[in-house]
PDB file of C-alpha atoms in Angstrom:
ATOM      1  CA  MET A  22     -25.419  69.587   0.926  1.00  0.00           C
ATOM      2  CA  GLN A  23     -26.136  66.386   2.808  1.00  0.00           C
ATOM      3  CA  ASP A  24     -23.150  66.981   5.119  1.00  0.00           C
ATOM      4  CA  GLN A  25     -24.337  70.544   5.761  1.00  0.00           C
ATOM      5  CA  HIS A  26     -27.794  69.255   6.597  1.00  0.00           C
ATOM      6  CA  ILE A  27     -26.380  66.722   9.065  1.00  0.00           C
ATOM      7  CA  ALA A  28     -24.154  69.366  10.686  1.00  0.00           C
ATOM      8  CA  SER A  29     -27.089  71.756  10.966  1.00  0.00           C
ATOM      9  CA  ALA A  30     -29.284  69.078  12.568  1.00  0.00           C
ATOM     10  CA  PHE A  31     -26.496  68.214  15.007  1.00  0.00           C
ATOM     11  CA  ASP A  32     -26.123  71.870  15.972  1.00  0.00           C
ATOM     12  CA  ARG A  33     -29.861  72.215  16.581  1.00  0.00           C
ATOM     13  CA  ASP A  34     -29.948  69.089  18.741  1.00  0.00           C
ATOM     14  CA  LEU A  35     -26.920  70.241  20.688  1.00  0.00           C
ATOM     15  CA  GLU A  36     -28.386  73.711  21.250  1.00  0.00           C
ATOM     16  CA  ALA A  37     -31.527  72.106  22.683  1.00  0.00           C
ATOM     17  CA  ILE A  38     -29.443  70.062  25.125  1.00  0.00           C
ATOM     18  CA  GLN A  39     -27.393  73.097  26.125  1.00  0.00           C
ATOM     19  CA  ALA A  40     -30.605  75.029  26.739  1.00  0.00           C
ATOM     20  CA  MET A  41     -31.658  72.291  29.180  1.00  0.00           C
ATOM     21  CA  ILE A  42     -28.276  72.579  30.924  1.00  0.00           C
ATOM     22  CA  MET A  43     -28.788  76.309  31.437  1.00  0.00           C
ATOM     23  CA  LYS A  44     -32.323  75.717  32.703  1.00  0.00           C
ATOM     24  CA  MET A  45     -30.938  73.175  35.164  1.00  0.00           C
ATOM     25  CA  GLY A  46     -28.289  75.656  36.248  1.00  0.00           C
ATOM     26  CA  GLY A  47     -30.904  78.320  36.899  1.00  0.00           C
ATOM     27  CA  LEU A  48     -33.008  75.949  38.990  1.00  0.00           C
ATOM     28  CA  VAL A  49     -29.966  74.864  40.987  1.00  0.00           C
ATOM     29  CA  GLU A  50     -28.942  78.475  41.668  1.00  0.00           C
ATOM     30  CA  VAL A  51     -32.428  79.187  43.022  1.00  0.00           C
ATOM     31  CA  ALA A  52     -32.300  76.010  45.128  1.00  0.00           C
ATOM     32  CA  ILE A  53     -29.019  77.107  46.750  1.00  0.00           C
ATOM     33  CA  VAL A  54     -30.351  80.585  47.542  1.00  0.00           C
ATOM     34  CA  ASP A  55     -33.719  79.386  48.808  1.00  0.00           C
ATOM     35  CA  SER A  56     -32.357  76.542  50.947  1.00  0.00           C
ATOM     36  CA  ALA A  57     -29.928  78.924  52.695  1.00  0.00           C
ATOM     37  CA  LYS A  58     -32.689  81.491  53.162  1.00  0.00           C
ATOM     38  CA  ALA A  59     -35.059  78.871  54.557  1.00  0.00           C
ATOM     39  CA  LEU A  60     -32.421  77.889  57.099  1.00  0.00           C
ATOM     40  CA  ALA A  61     -31.654  81.480  58.107  1.00  0.00           C
ATOM     41  CA  THR A  62     -35.309  82.456  58.486  1.00  0.00           C
ATOM     42  CA  ARG A  63     -36.575  79.058  59.679  1.00  0.00           C
ATOM     43  CA  ASP A  64     -39.083  79.088  56.849  1.00  0.00           C
ATOM     44  CA  LEU A  65     -40.539  75.604  56.600  1.00  0.00           C
ATOM     45  CA  GLU A  66     -42.739  76.446  53.622  1.00  0.00           C
ATOM     46  CA  LEU A  67     -39.726  77.614  51.604  1.00  0.00           C
ATOM     47  CA  ALA A  68     -37.743  74.543  52.680  1.00  0.00           C
ATOM     48  CA  GLU A  69     -40.526  72.274  51.438  1.00  0.00           C
ATOM     49  CA  ASP A  70     -40.656  74.213  48.169  1.00  0.00           C
ATOM     50  CA  VAL A  71     -36.927  73.548  47.631  1.00  0.00           C
ATOM     51  CA  ARG A  72     -37.462  69.844  48.185  1.00  0.00           C
ATOM     52  CA  ALA A  73     -40.437  69.706  45.826  1.00  0.00           C
ATOM     53  CA  LYS A  74     -38.647  71.563  43.014  1.00  0.00           C
ATOM     54  CA  ASP A  75     -35.671  69.196  43.156  1.00  0.00           C
ATOM     55  CA  LYS A  76     -37.763  66.778  41.102  1.00  0.00           C
ATOM     56  CA  LYS A  77     -37.610  69.216  38.172  1.00  0.00           C
ATOM     57  CA  ILE A  78     -33.811  69.179  38.329  1.00  0.00           C
ATOM     58  CA  ASP A  79     -33.769  65.374  38.395  1.00  0.00           C
ATOM     59  CA  LEU A  80     -36.081  65.163  35.373  1.00  0.00           C
ATOM     60  CA  LEU A  81     -33.941  67.593  33.410  1.00  0.00           C
ATOM     61  CA  GLU A  82     -30.820  65.542  34.108  1.00  0.00           C
ATOM     62  CA  GLU A  83     -32.576  62.438  32.806  1.00  0.00           C
ATOM     63  CA  LYS A  84     -33.682  64.312  29.693  1.00  0.00           C
ATOM     64  CA  VAL A  85     -30.167  65.672  29.051  1.00  0.00           C
ATOM     65  CA  ASN A  86     -28.689  62.180  29.301  1.00  0.00           C
ATOM     66  CA  GLU A  87     -31.349  60.694  27.034  1.00  0.00           C
ATOM     67  CA  GLU A  88     -30.903  63.363  24.372  1.00  0.00           C
ATOM     68  CA  ALA A  89     -27.109  63.246  24.574  1.00  0.00           C
ATOM     69  CA  ALA A  90     -27.116  59.451  24.185  1.00  0.00           C
ATOM     70  CA  ARG A  91     -29.494  59.757  21.231  1.00  0.00           C
ATOM     71  CA  LEU A  92     -27.249  62.387  19.658  1.00  0.00           C
ATOM     72  CA  ILE A  93     -24.189  60.162  19.944  1.00  0.00           C
ATOM     73  CA  ALA A  94     -26.063  57.186  18.484  1.00  0.00           C
ATOM     74  CA  LEU A  95     -27.541  59.117  15.533  1.00  0.00           C
ATOM     75  CA  ARG A  96     -24.764  61.578  14.673  1.00  0.00           C
ATOM     76  CA  SER A  97     -21.581  59.777  15.768  1.00  0.00           C
ATOM     77  CA  PRO A  98     -19.875  63.070  16.684  1.00  0.00           C
ATOM     78  CA  MET A  99     -16.090  63.280  16.738  1.00  0.00           C
ATOM     79  CA  GLY A 100     -13.434  65.648  18.044  1.00  0.00           C
ATOM     80  CA  SER A 101     -14.730  68.824  19.669  1.00  0.00           C
ATOM     81  CA  ASP A 102     -18.352  67.842  18.949  1.00  0.00           C
ATOM     82  CA  LEU A 103     -17.937  64.639  20.935  1.00  0.00           C
ATOM     83  CA  ARG A 104     -16.230  66.549  23.764  1.00  0.00           C
ATOM     84  CA  THR A 105     -19.193  68.897  23.882  1.00  0.00           C
ATOM     85  CA  VAL A 106     -21.707  66.080  24.187  1.00  0.00           C
ATOM     86  CA  LEU A 107     -19.664  64.273  26.847  1.00  0.00           C
ATOM     87  CA  SER A 108     -19.208  67.523  28.752  1.00  0.00           C
ATOM     88  CA  VAL A 109     -22.913  68.314  28.910  1.00  0.00           C
ATOM     89  CA  MET A 110     -23.568  64.848  30.329  1.00  0.00           C
ATOM     90  CA  LYS A 111     -20.928  65.366  33.026  1.00  0.00           C
ATOM     91  CA  ILE A 112     -22.141  68.875  33.788  1.00  0.00           C
ATOM     92  CA  SER A 113     -25.766  67.756  34.126  1.00  0.00           C
ATOM     93  CA  GLY A 114     -24.697  65.080  36.607  1.00  0.00           C
ATOM     94  CA  ASN A 115     -22.808  67.607  38.702  1.00  0.00           C
ATOM     95  CA  LEU A 116     -25.716  70.044  38.662  1.00  0.00           C
ATOM     96  CA  GLU A 117     -28.075  67.292  39.793  1.00  0.00           C
ATOM     97  CA  ARG A 118     -25.802  66.530  42.747  1.00  0.00           C
ATOM     98  CA  VAL A 119     -25.682  70.197  43.762  1.00  0.00           C
ATOM     99  CA  GLY A 120     -29.471  70.214  43.658  1.00  0.00           C
ATOM    100  CA  ASP A 121     -29.522  67.158  45.915  1.00  0.00           C
ATOM    101  CA  TYR A 122     -27.314  68.913  48.449  1.00  0.00           C
ATOM    102  CA  ALA A 123     -29.602  71.950  48.407  1.00  0.00           C
ATOM    103  CA  LYS A 124     -32.496  69.596  49.078  1.00  0.00           C
ATOM    104  CA  ASN A 125     -30.559  68.164  52.020  1.00  0.00           C
ATOM    105  CA  LEU A 126     -30.163  71.667  53.466  1.00  0.00           C
ATOM    106  CA  ALA A 127     -33.904  72.150  53.246  1.00  0.00           C
ATOM    107  CA  LYS A 128     -34.464  68.777  54.887  1.00  0.00           C
ATOM    108  CA  ARG A 129     -32.266  69.709  57.871  1.00  0.00           C
ATOM    109  CA  THR A 130     -34.119  73.004  58.258  1.00  0.00           C
ATOM    110  CA  GLU A 131     -37.165  71.031  59.350  1.00  0.00           C
ATOM    111  CA  VAL A 132     -35.075  69.531  62.158  1.00  0.00           C
ATOM    112  CA  LEU A 133     -33.339  72.730  63.241  1.00  0.00           C
ATOM    113  CA  VAL A 134     -36.563  74.706  63.702  1.00  0.00           C
ATOM    114  CA  ARG A 135     -37.401  72.388  66.596  1.00  0.00           C
ATOM    115  CA  ILE A 136     -34.209  73.076  68.580  1.00  0.00           C
ATOM    116  CA  PRO A 137     -32.560  76.253  69.915  1.00  0.00           C
ATOM    117  CA  ALA A 138     -30.561  78.231  67.345  1.00  0.00           C
ATOM    118  CA  ILE A 139     -26.772  78.565  67.498  1.00  0.00           C
ATOM    119  CA  GLU A 140     -25.855  82.235  67.506  1.00  0.00           C
ATOM    120  CA  GLY A 141     -24.317  83.409  64.234  1.00  0.00           C
ATOM    121  CA  ALA A 142     -24.447  80.002  62.573  1.00  0.00           C
ATOM    122  CA  SER A 143     -27.198  80.701  60.050  1.00  0.00           C
ATOM    123  CA  GLY A 144     -25.439  83.857  58.850  1.00  0.00           C
ATOM    124  CA  ALA A 145     -22.166  81.997  58.348  1.00  0.00           C
ATOM    125  CA  ILE A 146     -23.944  79.205  56.485  1.00  0.00           C
ATOM    126  CA  LYS A 147     -25.697  81.749  54.289  1.00  0.00           C
ATOM    127  CA  ARG A 148     -22.394  83.450  53.398  1.00  0.00           C
ATOM    128  CA  MET A 149     -20.867  80.108  52.484  1.00  0.00           C
ATOM    129  CA  ALA A 150     -23.877  79.238  50.331  1.00  0.00           C
ATOM    130  CA  ARG A 151     -23.641  82.651  48.644  1.00  0.00           C
ATOM    131  CA  GLU A 152     -20.024  81.982  47.668  1.00  0.00           C
ATOM    132  CA  VAL A 153     -21.000  78.624  46.182  1.00  0.00           C
ATOM    133  CA  GLU A 154     -23.891  80.201  44.291  1.00  0.00           C
ATOM    134  CA  LEU A 155     -21.531  82.792  42.755  1.00  0.00           C
ATOM    135  CA  MET A 156     -19.139  79.997  41.783  1.00  0.00           C
ATOM    136  CA  LEU A 157     -21.972  78.216  40.001  1.00  0.00           C
ATOM    137  CA  LYS A 158     -23.047  81.377  38.180  1.00  0.00           C
ATOM    138  CA  ASP A 159     -19.498  81.946  36.939  1.00  0.00           C
ATOM    139  CA  ALA A 160     -19.029  78.279  36.004  1.00  0.00           C
ATOM    140  CA  LEU A 161     -22.157  78.420  33.847  1.00  0.00           C
ATOM    141  CA  ASP A 162     -21.037  81.712  32.287  1.00  0.00           C
ATOM    142  CA  ALA A 163     -17.648  80.117  31.559  1.00  0.00           C
ATOM    143  CA  TYR A 164     -19.451  77.235  29.856  1.00  0.00           C
ATOM    144  CA  ILE A 165     -21.543  79.491  27.645  1.00  0.00           C
ATOM    145  CA  GLN A 166     -18.623  81.771  26.771  1.00  0.00           C
ATOM    146  CA  HIS A 167     -16.022  78.973  26.536  1.00  0.00           C
ATOM    147  CA  ASP A 168     -13.948  81.060  28.939  1.00  0.00           C
ATOM    148  CA  VAL A 169     -11.072  78.954  30.259  1.00  0.00           C
ATOM    149  CA  ASP A 170      -9.704  81.733  32.485  1.00  0.00           C
ATOM    150  CA  MET A 171     -13.046  82.094  34.235  1.00  0.00           C
ATOM    151  CA  ALA A 172     -13.230  78.320  34.686  1.00  0.00           C
ATOM    152  CA  HIS A 173      -9.780  78.302  36.285  1.00  0.00           C
ATOM    153  CA  ASP A 174     -10.886  81.129  38.592  1.00  0.00           C
ATOM    154  CA  VAL A 175     -13.919  79.131  39.722  1.00  0.00           C
ATOM    155  CA  ARG A 176     -11.689  76.153  40.373  1.00  0.00           C
ATOM    156  CA  ALA A 177      -9.334  78.252  42.513  1.00  0.00           C
ATOM    157  CA  ARG A 178     -12.201  79.718  44.550  1.00  0.00           C
ATOM    158  CA  ASP A 179     -13.166  76.282  45.811  1.00  0.00           C
ATOM    159  CA  HIS A 180     -10.231  76.728  48.220  1.00  0.00           C
ATOM    160  CA  ASP A 181     -12.111  79.627  49.854  1.00  0.00           C
ATOM    161  CA  VAL A 182     -15.166  77.428  50.353  1.00  0.00           C
ATOM    162  CA  ASP A 183     -12.993  74.743  51.953  1.00  0.00           C
ATOM    163  CA  GLN A 184     -11.525  77.334  54.316  1.00  0.00           C
ATOM    164  CA  MET A 185     -14.995  78.566  55.284  1.00  0.00           C
ATOM    165  CA  TYR A 186     -16.058  74.996  55.980  1.00  0.00           C
ATOM    166  CA  ASN A 187     -13.026  74.273  58.157  1.00  0.00           C
ATOM    167  CA  ALA A 188     -13.561  77.499  60.130  1.00  0.00           C
ATOM    168  CA  LEU A 189     -17.185  76.541  60.753  1.00  0.00           C
ATOM    169  CA  PHE A 190     -16.186  73.039  61.808  1.00  0.00           C
ATOM    170  CA  ARG A 191     -13.838  74.450  64.457  1.00  0.00           C
ATOM    171  CA  GLU A 192     -16.508  76.885  65.606  1.00  0.00           C
ATOM    172  CA  PHE A 193     -19.085  74.142  65.992  1.00  0.00           C
ATOM    173  CA  LEU A 194     -16.604  72.035  67.967  1.00  0.00           C
ATOM    174  CA  THR A 195     -16.085  74.948  70.343  1.00  0.00           C
ATOM    175  CA  PHE A 196     -19.824  75.383  70.855  1.00  0.00           C
ATOM    176  CA  MET A 197     -20.226  71.661  71.580  1.00  0.00           C
ATOM    177  CA  MET A 198     -17.374  71.605  74.091  1.00  0.00           C
ATOM    178  CA  GLU A 199     -18.666  74.699  75.865  1.00  0.00           C
ATOM    179  CA  ASP A 200     -22.177  73.357  76.293  1.00  0.00           C
ATOM    180  CA  PRO A 201     -23.277  69.757  75.568  1.00  0.00           C
ATOM    181  CA  ARG A 202     -26.785  71.069  74.900  1.00  0.00           C
ATOM    182  CA  ASN A 203     -25.418  72.495  71.638  1.00  0.00           C
ATOM    183  CA  ILE A 204     -24.299  69.118  70.344  1.00  0.00           C
ATOM    184  CA  THR A 205     -27.455  68.189  68.401  1.00  0.00           C
ATOM    185  CA  ALA A 206     -27.794  71.536  66.662  1.00  0.00           C
ATOM    186  CA  CYS A 207     -24.086  71.743  65.862  1.00  0.00           C
ATOM    187  CA  MET A 208     -24.050  68.228  64.419  1.00  0.00           C
ATOM    188  CA  HIS A 209     -26.834  69.165  62.015  1.00  0.00           C
ATOM    189  CA  LEU A 210     -25.180  72.486  61.164  1.00  0.00           C
ATOM    190  CA  HIS A 211     -21.933  70.664  60.475  1.00  0.00           C
ATOM    191  CA  PHE A 212     -23.794  68.354  58.108  1.00  0.00           C
ATOM    192  CA  ILE A 213     -25.206  71.407  56.313  1.00  0.00           C
ATOM    193  CA  ALA A 214     -21.784  73.063  56.047  1.00  0.00           C
ATOM    194  CA  LYS A 215     -20.312  69.852  54.657  1.00  0.00           C
ATOM    195  CA  ASN A 216     -23.081  69.663  52.068  1.00  0.00           C
ATOM    196  CA  ILE A 217     -22.262  73.191  50.925  1.00  0.00           C
ATOM    197  CA  GLU A 218     -18.571  72.298  50.743  1.00  0.00           C
ATOM    198  CA  ARG A 219     -19.507  69.362  48.530  1.00  0.00           C
ATOM    199  CA  MET A 220     -21.550  71.688  46.318  1.00  0.00           C
ATOM    200  CA  GLY A 221     -18.315  73.577  45.744  1.00  0.00           C
ATOM    201  CA  ASP A 222     -16.597  70.342  44.709  1.00  0.00           C
ATOM    202  CA  HIS A 223     -19.246  69.581  42.094  1.00  0.00           C
ATOM    203  CA  ILE A 224     -19.218  73.144  40.779  1.00  0.00           C
ATOM    204  CA  THR A 225     -15.446  72.836  40.490  1.00  0.00           C
ATOM    205  CA  SER A 226     -16.069  69.732  38.375  1.00  0.00           C
ATOM    206  CA  VAL A 227     -18.317  71.820  36.104  1.00  0.00           C
ATOM    207  CA  ALA A 228     -15.468  74.308  35.675  1.00  0.00           C
ATOM    208  CA  GLU A 229     -13.082  71.454  34.883  1.00  0.00           C
ATOM    209  CA  GLN A 230     -15.461  70.216  32.193  1.00  0.00           C
ATOM    210  CA  VAL A 231     -15.348  73.679  30.629  1.00  0.00           C
ATOM    211  CA  ILE A 232     -11.551  73.456  30.522  1.00  0.00           C
ATOM    212  CA  TYR A 233     -11.779  70.015  28.918  1.00  0.00           C
ATOM    213  CA  LEU A 234     -14.403  71.208  26.440  1.00  0.00           C
ATOM    214  CA  VAL A 235     -12.322  74.150  25.229  1.00  0.00           C
ATOM    215  CA  THR A 236      -8.792  72.733  25.393  1.00  0.00           C
ATOM    216  CA  GLY A 237      -9.331  69.006  24.953  1.00  0.00           C
ATOM    217  CA  GLU A 238      -7.305  68.395  28.112  1.00  0.00           C
ATOM    218  CA  MET A 239      -8.406  67.764  31.671  1.00  0.00           C
ATOM    219  CA  ALA A 240      -7.415  70.298  34.304  1.00  0.00           C
ATOM    220  CA  GLU A 241      -4.168  69.715  36.144  1.00  0.00           C
ATOM    221  CA  GLU A 242      -4.225  67.213  38.986  1.00  0.00           C
ATOM    222  CA  ALA A 243      -6.698  68.228  41.658  1.00  0.00           C
ATOM    223  CA  ARG A 244      -5.147  70.108  44.541  1.00  0.00           C
ATOM    224  CA  LYS A 245      -5.143  68.398  47.906  1.00  0.00           C
ATOM    225  CA  LYS A 246      -8.111  69.278  50.071  1.00  0.00           C
ATOM    226  CA  VAL A 247      -7.689  69.610  53.813  1.00  0.00           C
ATOM    227  CA  SER A 248     -10.994  68.778  55.452  1.00  0.00           C
ATOM    228  CA  SER A 249     -12.052  68.188  59.014  1.00  0.00           C
ATOM    229  CA  VAL A 250     -13.507  64.908  60.232  1.00  0.00           C
ATOM    230  CA  TYR A 251     -17.082  64.552  59.048  1.00  0.00           C
ATOM    231  CA  ILE A 252     -19.819  62.668  60.873  1.00  0.00           C
ATOM    232  CA  GLU A 253     -23.333  62.749  59.493  1.00  0.00           C
ATOM    233  CA  PRO A 254     -26.071  63.022  62.144  1.00  0.00           C
ATOM    234  CA  PRO A 255     -29.230  60.977  61.579  1.00  0.00           C
ATOM    235  CA  VAL A 256     -32.420  62.717  60.562  1.00  0.00           C
ATOM    236  CA  GLN A 257     -35.944  61.430  60.386  1.00  0.00           C
ATOM    237  CA  GLY A 258     -38.435  62.434  57.747  1.00  0.00           C
ATOM    238  CA  LYS A 259     -39.520  62.016  54.161  1.00  0.00           C
ATOM    239  CA  GLU A 260     -37.108  62.228  51.255  1.00  0.00           C
TER     240      GLU A 260
END
């Protein structure tokens, strides 16, 4: 009876942590959508809202880590239970980083509204962000359903995001070579595209944690990524 009580308490604690993970995931999905929309529509109010709400994501990550550490200290989980606790900590960290990148997109929006737009760029950025958002949705579904096949699919789709990034990089280079007046805008847009590409990397890490959680083994060695040279342009403003 005592063992059953301990197991039941562990399950309740773990469910509470997993609920926080899903709440984080929902907030991050919204942040991706809203930051891309703010850029496309040059909506400064929406961009500021994304930046303000990032604090909620940060606080949830801290809470997940605190509760997971407490659970390990009190329950001393082993085997699959320990993998679950370690996975939620890794997943929360990756979600927090994706939220940070969404905040960075919103931050750059405040710069881009002050300079001439690059034709077609906002639409391409929005499509790339949409692909990343769908990856995140599926990664979270894979986590809830313990679906290894779905996790592998998310991992494979990161290649598409990399290809979109590289295509945008070449396009921005062309714009800059054709007209030096495009350099500032294209530098910032390149930064934004790179941030979205990095979102894909962290979402891929979430998928890999699902694979580890279910199988007990880490995903096969990461495939080689072919990325263009990245230079971050400076930006002024509050964090």
